[in-house]
Tab-separated table of C-alpha atoms in Angstrom:
chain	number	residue	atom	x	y	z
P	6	UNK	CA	19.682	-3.414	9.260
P	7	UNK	CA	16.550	-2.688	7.229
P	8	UNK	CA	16.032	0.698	8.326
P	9	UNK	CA	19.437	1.403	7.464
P	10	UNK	CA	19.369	0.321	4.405
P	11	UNK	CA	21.719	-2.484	4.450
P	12	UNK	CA	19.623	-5.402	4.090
P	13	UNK	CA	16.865	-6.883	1.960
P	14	UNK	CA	13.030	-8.827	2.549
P	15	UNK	CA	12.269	-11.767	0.747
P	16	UNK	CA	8.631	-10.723	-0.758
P	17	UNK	CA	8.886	-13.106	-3.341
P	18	UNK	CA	5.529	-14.401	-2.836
P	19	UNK	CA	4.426	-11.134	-4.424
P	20	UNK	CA	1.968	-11.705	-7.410
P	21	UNK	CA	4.396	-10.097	-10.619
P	22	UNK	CA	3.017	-9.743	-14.145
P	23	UNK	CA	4.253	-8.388	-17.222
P	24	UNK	CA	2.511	-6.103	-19.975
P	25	UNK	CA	4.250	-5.528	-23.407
P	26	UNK	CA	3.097	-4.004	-26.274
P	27	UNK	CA	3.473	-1.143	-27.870
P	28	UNK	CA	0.453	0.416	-26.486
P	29	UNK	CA	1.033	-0.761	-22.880
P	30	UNK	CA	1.147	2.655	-21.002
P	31	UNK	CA	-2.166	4.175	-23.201
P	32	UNK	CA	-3.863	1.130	-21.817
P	33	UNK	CA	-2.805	1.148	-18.708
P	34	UNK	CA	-3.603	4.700	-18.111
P	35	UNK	CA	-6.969	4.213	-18.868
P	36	UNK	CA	-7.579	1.510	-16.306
P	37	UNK	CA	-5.571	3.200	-13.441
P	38	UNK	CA	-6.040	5.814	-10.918
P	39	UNK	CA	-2.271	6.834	-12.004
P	40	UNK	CA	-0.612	9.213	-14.358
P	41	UNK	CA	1.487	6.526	-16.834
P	42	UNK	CA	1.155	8.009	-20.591
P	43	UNK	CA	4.566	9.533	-20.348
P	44	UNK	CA	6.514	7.466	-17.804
P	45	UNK	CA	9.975	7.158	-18.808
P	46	UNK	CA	11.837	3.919	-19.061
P	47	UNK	CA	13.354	2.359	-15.409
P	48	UNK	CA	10.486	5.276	-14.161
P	49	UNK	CA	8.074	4.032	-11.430
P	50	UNK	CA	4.515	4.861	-10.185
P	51	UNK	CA	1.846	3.728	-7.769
P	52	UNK	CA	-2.040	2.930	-8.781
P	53	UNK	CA	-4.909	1.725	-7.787
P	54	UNK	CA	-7.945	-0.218	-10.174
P	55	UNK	CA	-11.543	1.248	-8.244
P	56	UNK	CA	-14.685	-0.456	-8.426
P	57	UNK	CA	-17.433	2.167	-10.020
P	58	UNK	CA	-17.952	2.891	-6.607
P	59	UNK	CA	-14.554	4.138	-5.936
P	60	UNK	CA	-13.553	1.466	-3.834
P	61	UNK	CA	-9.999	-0.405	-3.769
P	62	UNK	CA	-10.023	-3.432	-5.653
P	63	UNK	CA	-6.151	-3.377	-6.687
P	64	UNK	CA	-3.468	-2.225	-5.127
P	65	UNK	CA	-0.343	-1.580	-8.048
P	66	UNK	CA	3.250	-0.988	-8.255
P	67	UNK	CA	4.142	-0.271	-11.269
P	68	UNK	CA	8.082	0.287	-13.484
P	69	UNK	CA	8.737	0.156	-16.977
P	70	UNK	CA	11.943	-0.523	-18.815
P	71	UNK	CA	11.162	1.022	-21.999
P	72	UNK	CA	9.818	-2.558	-23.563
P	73	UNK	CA	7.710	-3.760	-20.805
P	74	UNK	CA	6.037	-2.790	-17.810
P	75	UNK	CA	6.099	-4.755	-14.675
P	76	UNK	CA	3.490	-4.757	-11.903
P	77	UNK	CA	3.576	-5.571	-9.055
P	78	UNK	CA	0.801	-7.001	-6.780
P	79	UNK	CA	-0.392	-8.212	-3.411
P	80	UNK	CA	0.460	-12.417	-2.685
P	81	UNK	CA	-2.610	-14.482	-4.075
P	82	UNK	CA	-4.142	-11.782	-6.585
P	83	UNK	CA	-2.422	-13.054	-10.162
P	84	UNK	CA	-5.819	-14.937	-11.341
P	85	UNK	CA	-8.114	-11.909	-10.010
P	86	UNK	CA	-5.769	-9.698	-11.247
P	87	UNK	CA	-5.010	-11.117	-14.973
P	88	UNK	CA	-9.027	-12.313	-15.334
P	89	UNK	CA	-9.669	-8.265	-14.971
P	90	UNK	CA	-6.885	-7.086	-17.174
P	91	UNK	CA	-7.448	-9.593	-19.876
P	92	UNK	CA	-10.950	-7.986	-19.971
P	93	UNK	CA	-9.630	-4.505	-20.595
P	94	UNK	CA	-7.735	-5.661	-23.417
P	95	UNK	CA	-10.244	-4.939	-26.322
P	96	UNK	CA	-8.271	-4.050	-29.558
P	97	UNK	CA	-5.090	-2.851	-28.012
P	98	UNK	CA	-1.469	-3.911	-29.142
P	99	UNK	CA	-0.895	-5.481	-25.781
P	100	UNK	CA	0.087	-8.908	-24.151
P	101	UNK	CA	-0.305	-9.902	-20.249
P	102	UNK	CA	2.015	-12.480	-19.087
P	103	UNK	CA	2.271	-13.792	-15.157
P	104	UNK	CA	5.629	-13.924	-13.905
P	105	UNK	CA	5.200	-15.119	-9.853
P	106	UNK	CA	6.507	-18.192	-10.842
P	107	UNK	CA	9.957	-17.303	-12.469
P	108	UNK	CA	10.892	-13.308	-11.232
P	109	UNK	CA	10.702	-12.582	-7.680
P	110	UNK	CA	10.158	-9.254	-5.559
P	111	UNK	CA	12.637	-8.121	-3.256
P	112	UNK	CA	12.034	-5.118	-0.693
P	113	UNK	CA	14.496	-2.813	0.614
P	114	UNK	CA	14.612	0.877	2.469
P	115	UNK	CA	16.747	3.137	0.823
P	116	UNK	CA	18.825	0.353	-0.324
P	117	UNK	CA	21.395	-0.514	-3.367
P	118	UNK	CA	19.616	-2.962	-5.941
P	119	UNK	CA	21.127	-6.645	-5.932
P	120	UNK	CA	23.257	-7.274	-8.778
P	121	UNK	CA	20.633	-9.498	-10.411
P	122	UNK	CA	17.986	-6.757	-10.710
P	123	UNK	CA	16.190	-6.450	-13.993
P	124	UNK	CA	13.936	-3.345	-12.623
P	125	UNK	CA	13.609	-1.137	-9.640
P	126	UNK	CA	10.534	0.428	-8.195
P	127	UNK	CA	10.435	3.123	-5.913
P	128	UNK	CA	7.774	3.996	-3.404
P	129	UNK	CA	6.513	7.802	-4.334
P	130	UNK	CA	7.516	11.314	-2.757
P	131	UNK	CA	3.591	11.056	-0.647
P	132	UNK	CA	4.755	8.027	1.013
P	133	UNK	CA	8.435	8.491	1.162
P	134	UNK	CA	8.555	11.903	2.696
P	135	UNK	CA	6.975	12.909	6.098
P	136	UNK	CA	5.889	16.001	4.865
P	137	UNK	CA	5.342	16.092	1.135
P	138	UNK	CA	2.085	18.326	0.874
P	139	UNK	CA	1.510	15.878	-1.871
P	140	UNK	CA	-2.061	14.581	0.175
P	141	UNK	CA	-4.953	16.326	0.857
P	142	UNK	CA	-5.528	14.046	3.944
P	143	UNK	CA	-1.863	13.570	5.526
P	144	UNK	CA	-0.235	17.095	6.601
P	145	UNK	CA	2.094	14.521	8.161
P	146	UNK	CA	2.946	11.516	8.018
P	147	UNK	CA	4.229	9.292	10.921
P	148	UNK	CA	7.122	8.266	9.245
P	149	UNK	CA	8.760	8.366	5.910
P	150	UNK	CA	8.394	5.144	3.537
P	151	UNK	CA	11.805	5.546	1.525
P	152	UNK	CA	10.654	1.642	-0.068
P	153	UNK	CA	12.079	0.341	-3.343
P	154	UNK	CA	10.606	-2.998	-4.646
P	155	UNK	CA	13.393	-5.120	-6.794
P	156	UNK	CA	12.476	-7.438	-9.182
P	157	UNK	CA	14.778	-10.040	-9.763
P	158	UNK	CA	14.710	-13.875	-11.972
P	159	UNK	CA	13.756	-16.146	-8.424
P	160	UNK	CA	16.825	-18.714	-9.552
P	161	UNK	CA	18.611	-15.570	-8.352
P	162	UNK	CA	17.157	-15.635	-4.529
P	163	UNK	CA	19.852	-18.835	-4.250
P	164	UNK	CA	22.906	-16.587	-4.962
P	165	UNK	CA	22.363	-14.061	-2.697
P	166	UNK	CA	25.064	-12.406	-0.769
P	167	UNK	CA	23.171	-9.529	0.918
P	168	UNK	CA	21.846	-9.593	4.323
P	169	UNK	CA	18.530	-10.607	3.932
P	170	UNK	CA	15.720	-9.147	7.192
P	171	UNK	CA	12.663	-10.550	7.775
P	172	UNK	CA	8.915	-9.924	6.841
P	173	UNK	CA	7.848	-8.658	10.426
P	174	UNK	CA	11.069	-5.772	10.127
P	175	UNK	CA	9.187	-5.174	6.362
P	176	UNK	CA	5.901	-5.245	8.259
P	177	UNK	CA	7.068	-3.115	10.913
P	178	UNK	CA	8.351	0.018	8.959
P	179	UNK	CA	5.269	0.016	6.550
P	180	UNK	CA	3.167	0.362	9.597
P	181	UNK	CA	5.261	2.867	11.443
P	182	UNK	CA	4.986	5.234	8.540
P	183	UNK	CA	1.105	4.672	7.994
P	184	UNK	CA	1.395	2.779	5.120
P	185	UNK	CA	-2.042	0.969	4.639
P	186	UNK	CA	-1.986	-3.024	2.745
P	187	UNK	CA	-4.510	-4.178	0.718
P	188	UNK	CA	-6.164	-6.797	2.589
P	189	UNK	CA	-4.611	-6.533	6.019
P	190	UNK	CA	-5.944	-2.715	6.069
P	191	UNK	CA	-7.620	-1.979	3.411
P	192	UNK	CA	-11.282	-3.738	2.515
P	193	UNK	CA	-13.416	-4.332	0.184
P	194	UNK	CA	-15.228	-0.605	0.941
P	195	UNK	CA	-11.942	1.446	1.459
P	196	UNK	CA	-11.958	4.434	-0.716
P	197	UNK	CA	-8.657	6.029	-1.434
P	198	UNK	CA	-9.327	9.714	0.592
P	199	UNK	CA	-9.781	7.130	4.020
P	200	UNK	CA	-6.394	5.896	4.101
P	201	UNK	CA	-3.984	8.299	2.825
P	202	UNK	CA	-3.571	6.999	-0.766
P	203	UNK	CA	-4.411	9.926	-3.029
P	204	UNK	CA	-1.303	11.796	-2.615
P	205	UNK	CA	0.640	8.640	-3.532
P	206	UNK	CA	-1.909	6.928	-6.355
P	207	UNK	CA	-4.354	9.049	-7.641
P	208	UNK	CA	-3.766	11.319	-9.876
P	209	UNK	CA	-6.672	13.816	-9.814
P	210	UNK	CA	-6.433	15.936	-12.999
P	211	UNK	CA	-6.496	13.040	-15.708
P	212	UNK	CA	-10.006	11.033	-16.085
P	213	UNK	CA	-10.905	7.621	-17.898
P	214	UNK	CA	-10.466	4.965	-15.254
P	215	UNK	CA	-13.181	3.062	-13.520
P	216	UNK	CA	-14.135	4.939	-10.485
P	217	UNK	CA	-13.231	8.936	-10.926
P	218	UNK	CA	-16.393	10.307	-10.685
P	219	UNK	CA	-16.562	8.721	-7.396
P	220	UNK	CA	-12.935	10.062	-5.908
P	221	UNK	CA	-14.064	13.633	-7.608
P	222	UNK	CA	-17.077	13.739	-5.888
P	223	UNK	CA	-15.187	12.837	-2.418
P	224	UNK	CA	-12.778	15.263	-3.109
P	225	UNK	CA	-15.016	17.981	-3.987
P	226	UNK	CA	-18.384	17.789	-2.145
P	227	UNK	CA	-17.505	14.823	0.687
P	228	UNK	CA	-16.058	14.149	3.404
P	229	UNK	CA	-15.040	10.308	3.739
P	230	UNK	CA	-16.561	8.074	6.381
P	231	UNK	CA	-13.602	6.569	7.579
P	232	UNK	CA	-9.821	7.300	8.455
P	233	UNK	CA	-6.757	5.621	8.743
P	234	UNK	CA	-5.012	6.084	12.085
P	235	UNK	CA	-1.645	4.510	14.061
P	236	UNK	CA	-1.826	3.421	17.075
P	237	UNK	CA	0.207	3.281	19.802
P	238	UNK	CA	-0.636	-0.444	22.029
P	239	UNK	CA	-0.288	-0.871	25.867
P	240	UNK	CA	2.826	-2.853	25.764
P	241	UNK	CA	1.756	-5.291	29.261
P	242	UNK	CA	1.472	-8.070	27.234
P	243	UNK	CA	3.287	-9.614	24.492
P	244	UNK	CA	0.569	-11.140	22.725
P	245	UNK	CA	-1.017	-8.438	19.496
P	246	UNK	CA	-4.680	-8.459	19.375
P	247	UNK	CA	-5.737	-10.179	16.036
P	248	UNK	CA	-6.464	-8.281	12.692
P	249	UNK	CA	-10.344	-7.549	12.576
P	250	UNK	CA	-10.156	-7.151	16.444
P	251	UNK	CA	-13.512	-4.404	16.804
P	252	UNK	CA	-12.115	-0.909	18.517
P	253	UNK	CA	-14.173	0.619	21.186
P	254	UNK	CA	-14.370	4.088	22.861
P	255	UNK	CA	-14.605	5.379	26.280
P	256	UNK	CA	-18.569	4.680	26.080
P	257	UNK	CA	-18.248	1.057	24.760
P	258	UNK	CA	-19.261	2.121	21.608
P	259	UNK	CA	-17.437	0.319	18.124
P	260	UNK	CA	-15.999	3.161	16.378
P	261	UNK	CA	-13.948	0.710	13.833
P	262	UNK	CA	-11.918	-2.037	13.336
P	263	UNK	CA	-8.228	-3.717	13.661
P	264	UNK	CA	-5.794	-3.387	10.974
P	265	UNK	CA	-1.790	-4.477	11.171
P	266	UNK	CA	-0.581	-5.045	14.076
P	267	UNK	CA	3.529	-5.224	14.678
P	268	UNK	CA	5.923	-5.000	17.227
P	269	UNK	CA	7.840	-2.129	16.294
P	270	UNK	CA	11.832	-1.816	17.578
P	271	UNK	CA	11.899	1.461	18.648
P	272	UNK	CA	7.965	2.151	19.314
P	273	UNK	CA	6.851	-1.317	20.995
P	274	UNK	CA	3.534	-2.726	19.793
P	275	UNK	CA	1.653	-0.664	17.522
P	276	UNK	CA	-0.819	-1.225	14.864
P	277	UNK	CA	-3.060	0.187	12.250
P	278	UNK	CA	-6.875	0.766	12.335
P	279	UNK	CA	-9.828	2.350	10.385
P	280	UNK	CA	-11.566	4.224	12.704
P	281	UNK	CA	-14.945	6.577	12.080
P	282	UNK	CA	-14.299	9.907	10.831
P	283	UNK	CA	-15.530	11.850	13.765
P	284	UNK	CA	-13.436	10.106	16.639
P	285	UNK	CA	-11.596	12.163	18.005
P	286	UNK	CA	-7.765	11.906	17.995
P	287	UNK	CA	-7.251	12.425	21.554
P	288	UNK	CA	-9.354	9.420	22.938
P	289	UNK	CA	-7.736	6.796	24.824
P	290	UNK	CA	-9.201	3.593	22.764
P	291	UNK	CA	-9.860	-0.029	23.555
P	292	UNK	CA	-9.125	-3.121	21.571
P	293	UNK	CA	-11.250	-5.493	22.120
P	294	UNK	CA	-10.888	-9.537	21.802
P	295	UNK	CA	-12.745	-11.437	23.217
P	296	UNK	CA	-12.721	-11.477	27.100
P	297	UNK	CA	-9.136	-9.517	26.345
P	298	UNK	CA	-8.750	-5.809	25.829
P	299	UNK	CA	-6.072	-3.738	24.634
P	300	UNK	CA	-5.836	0.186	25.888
P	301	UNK	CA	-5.051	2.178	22.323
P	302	UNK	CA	-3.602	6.069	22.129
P	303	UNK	CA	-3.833	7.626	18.710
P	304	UNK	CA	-1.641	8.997	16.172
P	305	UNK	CA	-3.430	10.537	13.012
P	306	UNK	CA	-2.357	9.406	10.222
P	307	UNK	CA	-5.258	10.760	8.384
P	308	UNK	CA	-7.031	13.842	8.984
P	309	UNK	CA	-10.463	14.991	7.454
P	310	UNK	CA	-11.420	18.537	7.202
């Protein structure tokens, strides 16, 4: 029902905060990896805040209705998230409030907005479209991610008469499509290029946010360490090796590390993974926990020249 658009996911334990002000997208755009001067109101757009190094820190969906913009942010990040925004502030005409506790996030896939909707975001052409050309490190991407993310007052949740689907069918589709999450696939040294992001967040032609030099420098004179791959589980067992799980090649050698993990309804289990850059596609891999392994076939997801 999710795939097909006719029912919703509770995410409501999304973090949700609110910037007004009449300088709100100026500010913004200076903190963010995103284009957001000229976004028009009910328009949408996906960020990221970098560390100087260039590393993920935040992980930011982002719609304005022409007053305010709304963000939208991984469960447990409001504090982190406001204590760095409130920061930024400086002298600019704007005010940060938290919502998590009275708007909620709804998910759907190519889905009609609930009734009670006050804004709609919608997940961008890199991520929604197989083959967008919009990433220099996805020709292709495993599936499309056609997501919209609903924000809604949570009194509302109550009166809903849609058919609701649950997190693991949410879980399921993002992975399918190679979709990384902060925190589940994403860490604390995950630069954009590694797992497919700057097609869909980074915008590489404006400057001024925390971070650029470092994506430039990727971009232009790098190669990444690290890439996000799909892969496909051996399906013997019902039981998913454990995020963090360490990933092994023919040789017994650790080439990288456990991501999401899901048991998809058309492709069995499968998973996500950051692997090293020079493993090759092709190899047959091995997930291993504890005494228990996992056989693992690939499926790029992203490719390094």
């Amino acid at each position: 029902a999710l795939a097909s658009g006719t029912a919703r996911v509770d995410l409501s334990h999304f973090t949700v905060l609110q910037i007004s002000g009449s300088e709100r997208l100026p500010w913004l755009h200076l903190l963010l990896t995103q284009e957001v001067t000229d976004i028009p109101a009910g328009g949408s757009a996906h960020a990221l805040i970098l560390s100087p190094q260039g590393h993920i820190e935040h992980d930011v969906k982002l719609v304005d209705d022409g007053e305010s913009c709304w963000l939208i942010a991984e469960p447990g990040t409001a504090e982190s998230f406001m204590t760095y925004l409130q920061s930024m502030v400086f002298m600019y005409q704007v005010t940060i409030v938290n919502r998590t506790d009275d708007c909620a996030v709804l998910g759907g896939i190519g889905s009609v907005a609930p009734p009670q909707t006050t804004v709609v975001w919608h997940a961008p052409a890199a991520l929604a479209q197989v083959n967008s050309g919009l990433d220099p490190y996805v020709p292709l991407r495993p599936a499309s991610w056609n997501a919209q993310l609903f924000i809604a007052p949570r009194e509302s949740l109550t009166r809903s008469d849609g058919q609701m689907a649950g997190m693991w069918a949410w879980e399921s589709l993002r992975i399918a499509a190679g979709v990384p999450r902060l925190g589940f696939d994403i860490d604390h040294r995950c630069l954009p290029h590694e797992v497919g992001l700057i097609g869909a967040c980074v915008h590489l032609h404006k400057g001024c946010y925390r971070g650029q030099e470092a994506v430039a420098r990727t971009i232009n004179l790098g190669r990444p360490p690290r890439k996000l791959t799909l892969l496909h589980l051996d399906g013997s067992t019902d039981d998913l090796p454990p995020r963090g799980s360490d990933i092994v090649d023919g040789q017994g050698k650790v080439v990288g590390a456990l991501g999401s993990t899901t048991q998809h309804y058309e492709l069995g289990p499968i998973a996500l993974a950051i692997l090293k850059r020079a493993t090759p596609v092709t190899d047959s891999l091995i997930v291993q926990n504890g005494a228990h392994t996992v056989v693992a076939s690939q499926e790029a997801v992203v490719v390094i020249p």
